[in-house]
Tab-separated table of C-alpha atoms and ligand atoms in Angstrom:
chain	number	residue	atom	x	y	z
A	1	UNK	CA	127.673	161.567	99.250
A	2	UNK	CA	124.691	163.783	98.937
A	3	UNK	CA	122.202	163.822	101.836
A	4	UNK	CA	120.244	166.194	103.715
A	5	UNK	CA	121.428	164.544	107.396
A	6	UNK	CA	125.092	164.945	108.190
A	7	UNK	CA	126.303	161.270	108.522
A	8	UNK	CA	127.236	159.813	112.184
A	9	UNK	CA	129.369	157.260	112.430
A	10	UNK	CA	130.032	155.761	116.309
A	11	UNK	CA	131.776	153.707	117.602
A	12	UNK	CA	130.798	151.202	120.286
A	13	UNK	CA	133.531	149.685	122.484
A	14	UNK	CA	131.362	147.183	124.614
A	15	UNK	CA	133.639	146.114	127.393
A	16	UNK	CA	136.623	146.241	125.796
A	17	UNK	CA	139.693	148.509	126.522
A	18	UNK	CA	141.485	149.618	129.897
A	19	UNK	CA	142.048	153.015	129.923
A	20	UNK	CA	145.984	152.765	128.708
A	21	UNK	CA	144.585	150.411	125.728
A	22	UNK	CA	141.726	153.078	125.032
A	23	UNK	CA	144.470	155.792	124.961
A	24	UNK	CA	146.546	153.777	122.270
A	25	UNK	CA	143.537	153.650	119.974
A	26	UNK	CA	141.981	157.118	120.331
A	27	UNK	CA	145.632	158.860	119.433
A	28	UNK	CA	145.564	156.813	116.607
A	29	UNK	CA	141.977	157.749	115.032
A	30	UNK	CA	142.939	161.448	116.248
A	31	UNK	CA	145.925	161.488	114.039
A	32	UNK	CA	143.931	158.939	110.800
A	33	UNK	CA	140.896	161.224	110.938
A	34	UNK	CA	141.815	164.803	111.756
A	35	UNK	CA	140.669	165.866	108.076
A	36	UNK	CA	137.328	164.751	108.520
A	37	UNK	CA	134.835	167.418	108.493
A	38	UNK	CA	131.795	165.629	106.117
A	39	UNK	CA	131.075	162.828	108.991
A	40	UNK	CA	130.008	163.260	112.814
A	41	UNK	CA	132.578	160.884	114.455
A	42	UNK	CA	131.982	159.655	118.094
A	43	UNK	CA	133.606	157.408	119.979
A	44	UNK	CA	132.189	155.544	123.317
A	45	UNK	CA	134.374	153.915	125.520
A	46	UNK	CA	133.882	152.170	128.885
A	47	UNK	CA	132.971	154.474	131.802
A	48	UNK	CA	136.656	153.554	133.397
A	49	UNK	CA	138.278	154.854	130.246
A	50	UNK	CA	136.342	158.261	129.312
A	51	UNK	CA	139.173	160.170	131.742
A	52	UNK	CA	141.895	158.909	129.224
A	53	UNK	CA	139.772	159.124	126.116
A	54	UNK	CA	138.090	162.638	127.091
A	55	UNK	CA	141.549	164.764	127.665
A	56	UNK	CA	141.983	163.649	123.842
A	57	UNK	CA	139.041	164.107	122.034
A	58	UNK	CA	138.893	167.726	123.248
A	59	UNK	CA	140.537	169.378	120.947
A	60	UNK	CA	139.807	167.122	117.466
A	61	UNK	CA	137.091	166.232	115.510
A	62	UNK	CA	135.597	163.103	117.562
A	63	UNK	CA	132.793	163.231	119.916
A	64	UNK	CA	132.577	161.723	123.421
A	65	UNK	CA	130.167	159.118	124.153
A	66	UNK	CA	128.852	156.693	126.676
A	67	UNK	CA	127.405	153.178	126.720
A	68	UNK	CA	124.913	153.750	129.422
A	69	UNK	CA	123.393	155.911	131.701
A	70	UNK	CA	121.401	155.929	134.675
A	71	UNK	CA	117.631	157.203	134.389
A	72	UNK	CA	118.018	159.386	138.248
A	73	UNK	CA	120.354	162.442	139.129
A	74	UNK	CA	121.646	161.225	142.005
A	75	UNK	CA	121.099	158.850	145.364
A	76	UNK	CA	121.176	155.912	146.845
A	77	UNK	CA	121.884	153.767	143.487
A	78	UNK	CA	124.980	151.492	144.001
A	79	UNK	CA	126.915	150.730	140.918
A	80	UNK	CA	124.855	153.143	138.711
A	81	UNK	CA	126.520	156.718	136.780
A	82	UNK	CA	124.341	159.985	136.333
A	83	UNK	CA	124.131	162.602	132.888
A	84	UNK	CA	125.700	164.774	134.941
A	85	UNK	CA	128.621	162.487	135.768
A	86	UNK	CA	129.317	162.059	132.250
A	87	UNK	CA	129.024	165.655	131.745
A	88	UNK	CA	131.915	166.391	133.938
A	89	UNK	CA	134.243	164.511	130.971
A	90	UNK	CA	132.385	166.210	128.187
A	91	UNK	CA	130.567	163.481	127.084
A	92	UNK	CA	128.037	164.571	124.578
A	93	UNK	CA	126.058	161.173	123.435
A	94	UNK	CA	124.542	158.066	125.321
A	95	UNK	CA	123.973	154.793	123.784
A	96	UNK	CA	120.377	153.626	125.120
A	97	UNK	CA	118.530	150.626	125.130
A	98	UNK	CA	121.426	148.577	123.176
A	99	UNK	CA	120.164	145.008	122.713
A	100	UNK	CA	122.776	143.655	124.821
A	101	UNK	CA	121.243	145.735	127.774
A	102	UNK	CA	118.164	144.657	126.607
A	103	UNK	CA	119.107	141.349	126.709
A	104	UNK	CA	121.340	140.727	129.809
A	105	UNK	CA	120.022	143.792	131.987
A	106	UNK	CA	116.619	143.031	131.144
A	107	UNK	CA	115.856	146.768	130.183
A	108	UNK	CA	112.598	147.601	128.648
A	109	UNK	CA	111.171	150.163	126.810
A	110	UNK	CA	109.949	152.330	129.459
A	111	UNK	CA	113.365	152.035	131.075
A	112	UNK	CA	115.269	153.280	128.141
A	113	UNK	CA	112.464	156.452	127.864
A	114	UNK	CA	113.069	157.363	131.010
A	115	UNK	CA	116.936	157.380	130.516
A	116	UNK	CA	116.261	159.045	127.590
A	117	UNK	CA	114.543	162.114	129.229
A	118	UNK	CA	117.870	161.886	131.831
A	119	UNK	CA	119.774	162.550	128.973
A	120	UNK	CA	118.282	165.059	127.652
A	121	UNK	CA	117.572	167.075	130.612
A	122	UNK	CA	121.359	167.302	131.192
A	123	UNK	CA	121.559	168.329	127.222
A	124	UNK	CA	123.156	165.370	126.549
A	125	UNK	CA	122.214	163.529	123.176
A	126	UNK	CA	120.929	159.829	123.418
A	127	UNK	CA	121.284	157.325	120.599
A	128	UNK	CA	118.178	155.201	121.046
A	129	UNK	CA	118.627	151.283	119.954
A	130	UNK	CA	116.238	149.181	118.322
A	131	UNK	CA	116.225	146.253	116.474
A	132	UNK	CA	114.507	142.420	116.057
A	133	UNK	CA	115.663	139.067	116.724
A	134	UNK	CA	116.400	136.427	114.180
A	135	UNK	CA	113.443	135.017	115.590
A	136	UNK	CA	110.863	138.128	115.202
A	137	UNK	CA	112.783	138.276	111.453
A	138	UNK	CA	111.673	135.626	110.616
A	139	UNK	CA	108.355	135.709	111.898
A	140	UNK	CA	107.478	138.862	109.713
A	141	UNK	CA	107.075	140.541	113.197
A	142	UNK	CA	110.170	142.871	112.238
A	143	UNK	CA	107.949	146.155	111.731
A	144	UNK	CA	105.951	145.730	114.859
A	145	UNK	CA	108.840	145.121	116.670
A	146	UNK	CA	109.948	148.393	115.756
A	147	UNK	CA	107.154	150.126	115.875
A	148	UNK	CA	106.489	148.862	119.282
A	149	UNK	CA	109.924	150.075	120.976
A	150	UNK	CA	109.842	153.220	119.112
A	151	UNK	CA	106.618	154.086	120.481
A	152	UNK	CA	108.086	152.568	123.799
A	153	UNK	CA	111.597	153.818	123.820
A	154	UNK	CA	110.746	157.791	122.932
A	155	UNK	CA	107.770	157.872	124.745
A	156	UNK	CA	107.436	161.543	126.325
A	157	UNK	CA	109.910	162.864	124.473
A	158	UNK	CA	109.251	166.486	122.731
A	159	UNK	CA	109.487	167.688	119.197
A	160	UNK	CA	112.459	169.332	119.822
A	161	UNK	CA	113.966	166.418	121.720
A	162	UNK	CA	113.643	164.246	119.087
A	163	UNK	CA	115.155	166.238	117.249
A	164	UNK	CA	118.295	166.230	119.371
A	165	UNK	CA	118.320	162.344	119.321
A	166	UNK	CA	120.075	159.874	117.043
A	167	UNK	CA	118.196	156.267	116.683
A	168	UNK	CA	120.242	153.153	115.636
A	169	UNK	CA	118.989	150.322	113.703
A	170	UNK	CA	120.238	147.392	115.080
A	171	UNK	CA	119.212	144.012	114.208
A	172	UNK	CA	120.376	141.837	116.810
A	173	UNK	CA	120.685	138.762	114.357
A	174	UNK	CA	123.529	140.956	112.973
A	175	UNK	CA	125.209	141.787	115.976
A	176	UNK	CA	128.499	140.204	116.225
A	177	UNK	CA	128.089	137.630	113.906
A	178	UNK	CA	129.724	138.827	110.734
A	179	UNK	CA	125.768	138.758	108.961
A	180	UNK	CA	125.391	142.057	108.035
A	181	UNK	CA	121.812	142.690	106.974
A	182	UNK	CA	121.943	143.784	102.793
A	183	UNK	CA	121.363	147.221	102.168
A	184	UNK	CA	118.053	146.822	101.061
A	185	UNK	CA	117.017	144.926	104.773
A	186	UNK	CA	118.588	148.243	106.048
A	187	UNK	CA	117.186	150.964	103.762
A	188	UNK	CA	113.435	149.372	104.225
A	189	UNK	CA	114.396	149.196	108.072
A	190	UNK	CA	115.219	152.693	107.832
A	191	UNK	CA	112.166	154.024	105.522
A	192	UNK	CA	109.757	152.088	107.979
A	193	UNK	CA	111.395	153.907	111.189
A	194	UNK	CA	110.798	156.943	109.519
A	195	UNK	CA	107.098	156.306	108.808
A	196	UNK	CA	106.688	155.911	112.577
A	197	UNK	CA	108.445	158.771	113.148
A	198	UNK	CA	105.652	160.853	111.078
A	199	UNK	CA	103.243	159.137	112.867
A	200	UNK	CA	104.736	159.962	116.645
A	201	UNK	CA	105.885	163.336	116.112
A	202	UNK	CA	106.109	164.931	112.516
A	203	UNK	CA	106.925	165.076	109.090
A	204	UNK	CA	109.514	167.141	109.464
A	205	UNK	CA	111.291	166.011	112.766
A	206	UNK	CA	111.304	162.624	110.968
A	207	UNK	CA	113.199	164.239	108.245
A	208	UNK	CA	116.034	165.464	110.345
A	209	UNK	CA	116.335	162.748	112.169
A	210	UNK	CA	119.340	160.499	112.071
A	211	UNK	CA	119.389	156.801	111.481
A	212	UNK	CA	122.605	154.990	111.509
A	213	UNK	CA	122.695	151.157	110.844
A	214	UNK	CA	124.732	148.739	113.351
A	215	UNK	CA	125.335	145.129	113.062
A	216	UNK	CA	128.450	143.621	111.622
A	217	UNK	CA	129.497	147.224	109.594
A	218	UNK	CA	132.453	146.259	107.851
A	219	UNK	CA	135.499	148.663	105.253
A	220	UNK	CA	133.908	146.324	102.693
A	221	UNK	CA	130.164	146.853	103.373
A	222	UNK	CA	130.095	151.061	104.988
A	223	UNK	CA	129.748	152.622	101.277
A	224	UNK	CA	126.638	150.346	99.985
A	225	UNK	CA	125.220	150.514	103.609
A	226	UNK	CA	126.058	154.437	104.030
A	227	UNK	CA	124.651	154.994	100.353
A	228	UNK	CA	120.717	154.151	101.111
A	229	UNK	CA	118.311	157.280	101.175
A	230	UNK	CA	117.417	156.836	104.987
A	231	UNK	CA	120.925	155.012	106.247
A	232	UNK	CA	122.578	158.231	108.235
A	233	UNK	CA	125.337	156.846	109.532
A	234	UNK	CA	126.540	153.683	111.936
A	235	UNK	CA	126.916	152.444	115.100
A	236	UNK	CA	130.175	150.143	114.824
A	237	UNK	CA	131.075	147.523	117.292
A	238	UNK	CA	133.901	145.066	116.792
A	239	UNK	CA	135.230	146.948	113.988
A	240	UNK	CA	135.491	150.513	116.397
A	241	UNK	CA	138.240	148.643	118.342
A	242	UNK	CA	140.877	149.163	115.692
A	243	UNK	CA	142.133	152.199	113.888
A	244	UNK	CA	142.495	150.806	110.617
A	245	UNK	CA	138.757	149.742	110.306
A	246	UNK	CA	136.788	152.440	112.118
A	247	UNK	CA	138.870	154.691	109.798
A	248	UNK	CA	138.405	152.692	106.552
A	249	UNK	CA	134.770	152.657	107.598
A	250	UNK	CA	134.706	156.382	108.004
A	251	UNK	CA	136.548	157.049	104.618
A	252	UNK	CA	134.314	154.678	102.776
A	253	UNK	CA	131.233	156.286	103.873
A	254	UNK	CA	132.447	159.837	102.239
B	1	13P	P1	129.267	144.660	115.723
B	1	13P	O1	129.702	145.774	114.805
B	1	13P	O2	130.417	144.023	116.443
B	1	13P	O3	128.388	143.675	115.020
B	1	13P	O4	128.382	145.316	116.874
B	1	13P	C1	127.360	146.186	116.526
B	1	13P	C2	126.879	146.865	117.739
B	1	13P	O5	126.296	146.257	118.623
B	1	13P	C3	127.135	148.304	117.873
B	1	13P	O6	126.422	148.850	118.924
């Protein structure tokens, strides 16, 4: 496949995995994708398994990632994980603003900006979430949606920030569910993010910018998905927990 941007493909373990479970499954994609050198390939475990996973990745192909991170250095905040403490197991990407945090941890926009200047200021690289409801789908709301927690979500961030960070299309009607939204949904998704992207920062910036597609990515949907003009890679949930499928997904994408 012919593009400008170098795919990404991620993959999104949610809760799921102890750290000897974890170790099974990142051997395996070690071993099923050590040719790989046309696709960024991530991986982002739980917190409790990026010891395991991290000793691992170091010397292949795949990329650390976490889930979350917390928007402070350090203090008094029970529970919570800094940049830097991801740093210290060579984690090089943070998932931000996922819809499920969204959702069940109530975290807004200016929440995920601020966690998204944390990450950068430790020189990690954040992938920034967005995405509509069923709901705001069907509502035609789906571009001011977006357009709203773009704005929102990189607020503050510079040029050459931006440039460092990965956004994710994620509609959250196709989350889980098995509906993967068509290629087209995705590729005028993608275009529209763009746009805004020219509009918040530059024409240029927006053209280096990568924008992978999550929700329900599938062996038998990656290649039409991974084939639209502004479709950069994906961020893969359920199908990131076994090696057969994140692989199958990878190798279809190529
Ligand atoms: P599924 O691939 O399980 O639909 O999850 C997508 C997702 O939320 C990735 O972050």
């Amino acid at each position: 496949m012919n593009k400008d941007r170098k795919l990404i493909i991620a993959g999104n373990w949610k809760m799921h995995k102890t750290a000897a479970e974890a170790l099974d499954l990142i051997v395996g994609l070690k071993r099923e994708l050590a040719a790989i050198k046309e696709v960024d390939l991530v991986v982002c475990p739980p917190f409790t398994a990026l010891g395991a996973v991290s000793a691992e990745v170091l010397d292949s192909n795949l990329r650390l990632g976490a889930q979350n991170v917390s928007e402070h250095n350090g203090g008094a905040y029970t529970g919570e994980i800094s940049a830097l403490m991801l740093k210290e197991f060579s984690v090089r990407y943070v998932i931000l603003g996922h819809s499920e945090r969204r959702q069940y941890q109530g975290e807004s926009n200016e929440l995920v900006s601020r966690k998204a200047l944390a990450t950068h200021a430790a020189a990690l690289k954040p992938i920034v979430c967005i995405g509509e409801t069923l709901d705001e789908r069907q509502a035609n709301r789906t571009e001011t949606v977006l357009e709203t927690q773009l704005k929102g979500s990189l607020a503050g961030l510079t040029k050459d920030q931006m440039e460092e960070t990965v956004l994710a299309y994620e509609p959250v009607w196709a989350i889980g569910t098995g509906q993967t939204a068509t290629a087209e949904q995705a590729q005028s998704a993608h275009a529209f993010i763009r746009k805004v992207l020219v509009s918040l920062f530059d024409e240029s910036i927006a053209k280096r910018v990568r924008i992978q597609y999550g929700g329900s990515v599938k062996p038998s949907n990656a290649r039409e998905l991974m084939s639209q003009s502004d479709v950069d890679g994906a961020l893969v949930g359920g199908a990131s927990l076994e090696v057969r499928s994140f692989t199958d997904i990878v190798k279809h994408s190529i």
